[in-house]
């Protein structure tokens, strides 16, 4: 009788955990500093680590840059100056309406990109690991157009299909996202399954010049080529 009671209690706990549809996930985001071969100094600084947050409720989520990290950082190594400029980013998704709205900053200006959620053909795996004590499963995807290998670890017990930078399409929330084997790595460091406060609003951003995703990427490419012609080595990380 005691064993039966324990099993029933455990089942109720897991069900309650899985049905929690609100919360805040804090991610540590690491971006590798990539330089051409032979140009990296011997005392190359470690990759910078920033913080982002994902707010979610119902079928909506908002992934955003934490304001405390929106500062430029500079490293001077062996006569080489490395400048890290982290722009403000907000990515809103709505699973019910298949809506995705992204606000991105580039060269001091705000841009607004409205789109629909893409159907990503993830390859699911039976491989598992725990992130902050929560069981996660592995999924992979290769984006041939952008030449990116993505590895996601998602929690089936948090069943909102969302994650960093608006990536979705998995049967659970993404708690870790790896792009190109560590080029960019977002890992959940704090998981709060709770009611959102009145200040934690999950809504689509509205500020910025309307632009398409292709137009925004072309603008980045043009600027990068321009700066390279001026003798600088520039790298813009894009998801």
PDB file of C-alpha atoms in Angstrom, residues 39-185:
ATOM      1  CA  UNK A  39      46.016  36.538 -36.375  1.00  0.00           C
ATOM      2  CA  UNK A  40      44.896  35.364 -32.944  1.00  0.00           C
ATOM      3  CA  UNK A  41      47.247  36.686 -30.192  1.00  0.00           C
ATOM      4  CA  UNK A  42      48.885  34.258 -27.784  1.00  0.00           C
ATOM      5  CA  UNK A  43      47.024  35.831 -24.867  1.00  0.00           C
ATOM      6  CA  UNK A  44      43.632  35.681 -26.545  1.00  0.00           C
ATOM      7  CA  UNK A  45      40.926  36.563 -23.985  1.00  0.00           C
ATOM      8  CA  UNK A  46      38.277  33.965 -23.116  1.00  0.00           C
ATOM      9  CA  UNK A  47      34.931  34.171 -24.912  1.00  0.00           C
ATOM     10  CA  UNK A  48      32.620  36.775 -23.382  1.00  0.00           C
ATOM     11  CA  UNK A  49      29.579  35.492 -21.487  1.00  0.00           C
ATOM     12  CA  UNK A  50      26.343  37.471 -21.534  1.00  0.00           C
ATOM     13  CA  UNK A  51      22.875  36.916 -20.102  1.00  0.00           C
ATOM     14  CA  UNK A  52      19.534  36.660 -21.878  1.00  0.00           C
ATOM     15  CA  UNK A  53      16.080  35.856 -20.571  1.00  0.00           C
ATOM     16  CA  UNK A  54      13.090  33.985 -21.933  1.00  0.00           C
ATOM     17  CA  UNK A  55       9.680  34.929 -20.524  1.00  0.00           C
ATOM     18  CA  UNK A  56       6.825  32.586 -21.411  1.00  0.00           C
ATOM     19  CA  UNK A  57       3.132  32.269 -20.721  1.00  0.00           C
ATOM     20  CA  UNK A  58       0.538  30.156 -22.486  1.00  0.00           C
ATOM     21  CA  UNK A  59       1.567  29.940 -26.145  1.00  0.00           C
ATOM     22  CA  UNK A  60       3.660  33.124 -26.142  1.00  0.00           C
ATOM     23  CA  UNK A  61       7.317  33.790 -25.352  1.00  0.00           C
ATOM     24  CA  UNK A  62       9.732  36.733 -25.376  1.00  0.00           C
ATOM     25  CA  UNK A  63      13.498  36.184 -25.592  1.00  0.00           C
ATOM     26  CA  UNK A  64      15.460  39.327 -24.782  1.00  0.00           C
ATOM     27  CA  UNK A  65      18.831  40.783 -23.893  1.00  0.00           C
ATOM     28  CA  UNK A  66      19.280  41.684 -20.245  1.00  0.00           C
ATOM     29  CA  UNK A  67      19.815  45.436 -20.044  1.00  0.00           C
ATOM     30  CA  UNK A  68      22.672  45.142 -17.556  1.00  0.00           C
ATOM     31  CA  UNK A  69      24.761  43.466 -20.261  1.00  0.00           C
ATOM     32  CA  UNK A  70      24.191  45.995 -23.048  1.00  0.00           C
ATOM     33  CA  UNK A  71      27.654  47.488 -22.809  1.00  0.00           C
ATOM     34  CA  UNK A  72      30.607  47.468 -25.134  1.00  0.00           C
ATOM     35  CA  UNK A  73      33.706  45.615 -24.002  1.00  0.00           C
ATOM     36  CA  UNK A  74      37.227  46.116 -25.273  1.00  0.00           C
ATOM     37  CA  UNK A  75      40.318  43.940 -24.982  1.00  0.00           C
ATOM     38  CA  UNK A  76      43.794  45.029 -26.019  1.00  0.00           C
ATOM     39  CA  UNK A  77      46.080  42.078 -26.723  1.00  0.00           C
ATOM     40  CA  UNK A  78      49.511  42.415 -28.256  1.00  0.00           C
ATOM     41  CA  UNK A  79      48.656  45.625 -30.113  1.00  0.00           C
ATOM     42  CA  UNK A  80      45.349  44.193 -31.335  1.00  0.00           C
ATOM     43  CA  UNK A  81      42.150  45.774 -30.084  1.00  0.00           C
ATOM     44  CA  UNK A  82      39.132  43.511 -29.853  1.00  0.00           C
ATOM     45  CA  UNK A  83      35.840  45.392 -29.597  1.00  0.00           C
ATOM     46  CA  UNK A  84      32.689  43.570 -28.570  1.00  0.00           C
ATOM     47  CA  UNK A  85      29.438  45.389 -29.240  1.00  0.00           C
ATOM     48  CA  UNK A  86      26.383  43.514 -28.044  1.00  0.00           C
ATOM     49  CA  UNK A  87      23.168  44.866 -29.579  1.00  0.00           C
ATOM     50  CA  UNK A  88      19.739  44.834 -27.980  1.00  0.00           C
ATOM     51  CA  UNK A  89      17.577  41.977 -29.252  1.00  0.00           C
ATOM     52  CA  UNK A  90      13.967  40.992 -28.551  1.00  0.00           C
ATOM     53  CA  UNK A  91      12.311  37.985 -30.182  1.00  0.00           C
ATOM     54  CA  UNK A  92       8.578  37.423 -29.661  1.00  0.00           C
ATOM     55  CA  UNK A  93       6.848  34.209 -30.735  1.00  0.00           C
ATOM     56  CA  UNK A  94       3.223  33.122 -30.638  1.00  0.00           C
ATOM     57  CA  UNK A  95       2.705  29.412 -31.251  1.00  0.00           C
ATOM     58  CA  UNK A  96      -1.054  29.759 -31.706  1.00  0.00           C
ATOM     59  CA  UNK A  97      -0.888  32.404 -34.448  1.00  0.00           C
ATOM     60  CA  UNK A  98       2.517  31.205 -35.771  1.00  0.00           C
ATOM     61  CA  UNK A  99       3.761  34.780 -35.418  1.00  0.00           C
ATOM     62  CA  UNK A 100       7.359  35.864 -34.909  1.00  0.00           C
ATOM     63  CA  UNK A 101       8.426  39.481 -34.372  1.00  0.00           C
ATOM     64  CA  UNK A 102      12.080  40.396 -33.893  1.00  0.00           C
ATOM     65  CA  UNK A 103      13.538  43.736 -32.839  1.00  0.00           C
ATOM     66  CA  UNK A 104      17.249  44.030 -33.616  1.00  0.00           C
ATOM     67  CA  UNK A 105      19.739  46.828 -33.171  1.00  0.00           C
ATOM     68  CA  UNK A 106      22.389  47.466 -35.806  1.00  0.00           C
ATOM     69  CA  UNK A 107      24.805  50.412 -35.877  1.00  0.00           C
ATOM     70  CA  UNK A 108      22.745  52.282 -33.295  1.00  0.00           C
ATOM     71  CA  UNK A 109      19.425  51.915 -35.118  1.00  0.00           C
ATOM     72  CA  UNK A 110      16.442  49.700 -34.317  1.00  0.00           C
ATOM     73  CA  UNK A 111      14.836  47.426 -36.902  1.00  0.00           C
ATOM     74  CA  UNK A 112      11.620  45.423 -36.711  1.00  0.00           C
ATOM     75  CA  UNK A 113      11.291  42.100 -38.550  1.00  0.00           C
ATOM     76  CA  UNK A 114       7.833  40.481 -38.747  1.00  0.00           C
ATOM     77  CA  UNK A 115       7.651  36.886 -39.942  1.00  0.00           C
ATOM     78  CA  UNK A 116       5.934  33.550 -39.428  1.00  0.00           C
ATOM     79  CA  UNK A 117       7.412  30.686 -37.418  1.00  0.00           C
ATOM     80  CA  UNK A 118       9.404  28.333 -39.616  1.00  0.00           C
ATOM     81  CA  UNK A 119       8.797  24.589 -39.566  1.00  0.00           C
ATOM     82  CA  UNK A 120      12.305  23.375 -38.654  1.00  0.00           C
ATOM     83  CA  UNK A 121      12.978  19.721 -39.593  1.00  0.00           C
ATOM     84  CA  UNK A 122      14.708  18.763 -36.331  1.00  0.00           C
ATOM     85  CA  UNK A 123      16.262  15.311 -36.070  1.00  0.00           C
ATOM     86  CA  UNK A 124      15.243  13.871 -32.698  1.00  0.00           C
ATOM     87  CA  UNK A 125      17.599  11.686 -30.665  1.00  0.00           C
ATOM     88  CA  UNK A 126      17.246   9.384 -27.665  1.00  0.00           C
ATOM     89  CA  UNK A 127      20.345  10.946 -26.083  1.00  0.00           C
ATOM     90  CA  UNK A 128      19.590  12.663 -22.776  1.00  0.00           C
ATOM     91  CA  UNK A 129      21.235  14.859 -20.164  1.00  0.00           C
ATOM     92  CA  UNK A 130      20.148  17.066 -17.297  1.00  0.00           C
ATOM     93  CA  UNK A 131      20.248  20.861 -17.304  1.00  0.00           C
ATOM     94  CA  UNK A 132      19.672  22.488 -13.921  1.00  0.00           C
ATOM     95  CA  UNK A 133      18.233  19.189 -12.710  1.00  0.00           C
ATOM     96  CA  UNK A 134      15.684  18.904 -15.531  1.00  0.00           C
ATOM     97  CA  UNK A 135      15.845  15.920 -17.948  1.00  0.00           C
ATOM     98  CA  UNK A 136      16.425  17.034 -21.546  1.00  0.00           C
ATOM     99  CA  UNK A 137      16.541  15.304 -24.920  1.00  0.00           C
ATOM    100  CA  UNK A 138      18.785  16.110 -27.864  1.00  0.00           C
ATOM    101  CA  UNK A 139      17.746  17.341 -31.309  1.00  0.00           C
ATOM    102  CA  UNK A 140      19.887  18.485 -34.239  1.00  0.00           C
ATOM    103  CA  UNK A 141      19.380  20.492 -37.413  1.00  0.00           C
ATOM    104  CA  UNK A 142      21.675  21.617 -40.230  1.00  0.00           C
ATOM    105  CA  UNK A 143      20.791  24.888 -41.919  1.00  0.00           C
ATOM    106  CA  UNK A 144      22.375  24.530 -45.352  1.00  0.00           C
ATOM    107  CA  UNK A 145      21.560  28.108 -46.410  1.00  0.00           C
ATOM    108  CA  UNK A 146      23.362  29.665 -43.437  1.00  0.00           C
ATOM    109  CA  UNK A 147      25.828  26.788 -42.968  1.00  0.00           C
ATOM    110  CA  UNK A 148      24.958  26.258 -39.322  1.00  0.00           C
ATOM    111  CA  UNK A 149      24.897  23.069 -37.288  1.00  0.00           C
ATOM    112  CA  UNK A 150      22.409  23.461 -34.458  1.00  0.00           C
ATOM    113  CA  UNK A 151      22.147  21.213 -31.409  1.00  0.00           C
ATOM    114  CA  UNK A 152      19.236  21.753 -29.041  1.00  0.00           C
ATOM    115  CA  UNK A 153      18.513  20.191 -25.662  1.00  0.00           C
ATOM    116  CA  UNK A 154      14.821  20.480 -24.838  1.00  0.00           C
ATOM    117  CA  UNK A 155      12.743  19.675 -21.757  1.00  0.00           C
ATOM    118  CA  UNK A 156       9.594  17.680 -22.463  1.00  0.00           C
ATOM    119  CA  UNK A 157       8.315  18.537 -18.978  1.00  0.00           C
ATOM    120  CA  UNK A 158       8.087  22.207 -20.009  1.00  0.00           C
ATOM    121  CA  UNK A 159       5.944  21.687 -23.032  1.00  0.00           C
ATOM    122  CA  UNK A 160       5.980  25.127 -24.664  1.00  0.00           C
ATOM    123  CA  UNK A 161       7.693  24.811 -28.055  1.00  0.00           C
ATOM    124  CA  UNK A 162      10.119  27.731 -27.807  1.00  0.00           C
ATOM    125  CA  UNK A 163      13.711  28.621 -26.974  1.00  0.00           C
ATOM    126  CA  UNK A 164      16.595  31.063 -27.539  1.00  0.00           C
ATOM    127  CA  UNK A 165      16.278  33.456 -30.496  1.00  0.00           C
ATOM    128  CA  UNK A 166      12.806  32.180 -31.338  1.00  0.00           C
ATOM    129  CA  UNK A 167      13.877  28.643 -32.232  1.00  0.00           C
ATOM    130  CA  UNK A 168      10.932  26.286 -31.815  1.00  0.00           C
ATOM    131  CA  UNK A 169       9.311  23.199 -33.305  1.00  0.00           C
ATOM    132  CA  UNK A 170      10.350  20.739 -30.578  1.00  0.00           C
ATOM    133  CA  UNK A 171       8.076  18.934 -28.072  1.00  0.00           C
ATOM    134  CA  UNK A 172       9.398  21.010 -25.172  1.00  0.00           C
ATOM    135  CA  UNK A 173      11.263  24.169 -24.211  1.00  0.00           C
ATOM    136  CA  UNK A 174      14.892  24.465 -25.391  1.00  0.00           C
ATOM    137  CA  UNK A 175      17.202  24.827 -22.384  1.00  0.00           C
ATOM    138  CA  UNK A 176      20.427  24.743 -24.381  1.00  0.00           C
ATOM    139  CA  UNK A 177      21.191  25.776 -27.948  1.00  0.00           C
ATOM    140  CA  UNK A 178      24.601  25.243 -29.568  1.00  0.00           C
ATOM    141  CA  UNK A 179      25.446  26.746 -32.956  1.00  0.00           C
ATOM    142  CA  UNK A 180      28.432  25.355 -34.880  1.00  0.00           C
ATOM    143  CA  UNK A 181      29.983  23.434 -31.990  1.00  0.00           C
ATOM    144  CA  UNK A 182      30.304  26.286 -29.521  1.00  0.00           C
ATOM    145  CA  UNK A 183      30.477  29.291 -31.837  1.00  0.00           C
ATOM    146  CA  UNK A 184      27.431  30.454 -29.938  1.00  0.00           C
ATOM    147  CA  UNK A 185      26.198  28.574 -26.877  1.00  0.00           C
TER     148      UNK A 185
END
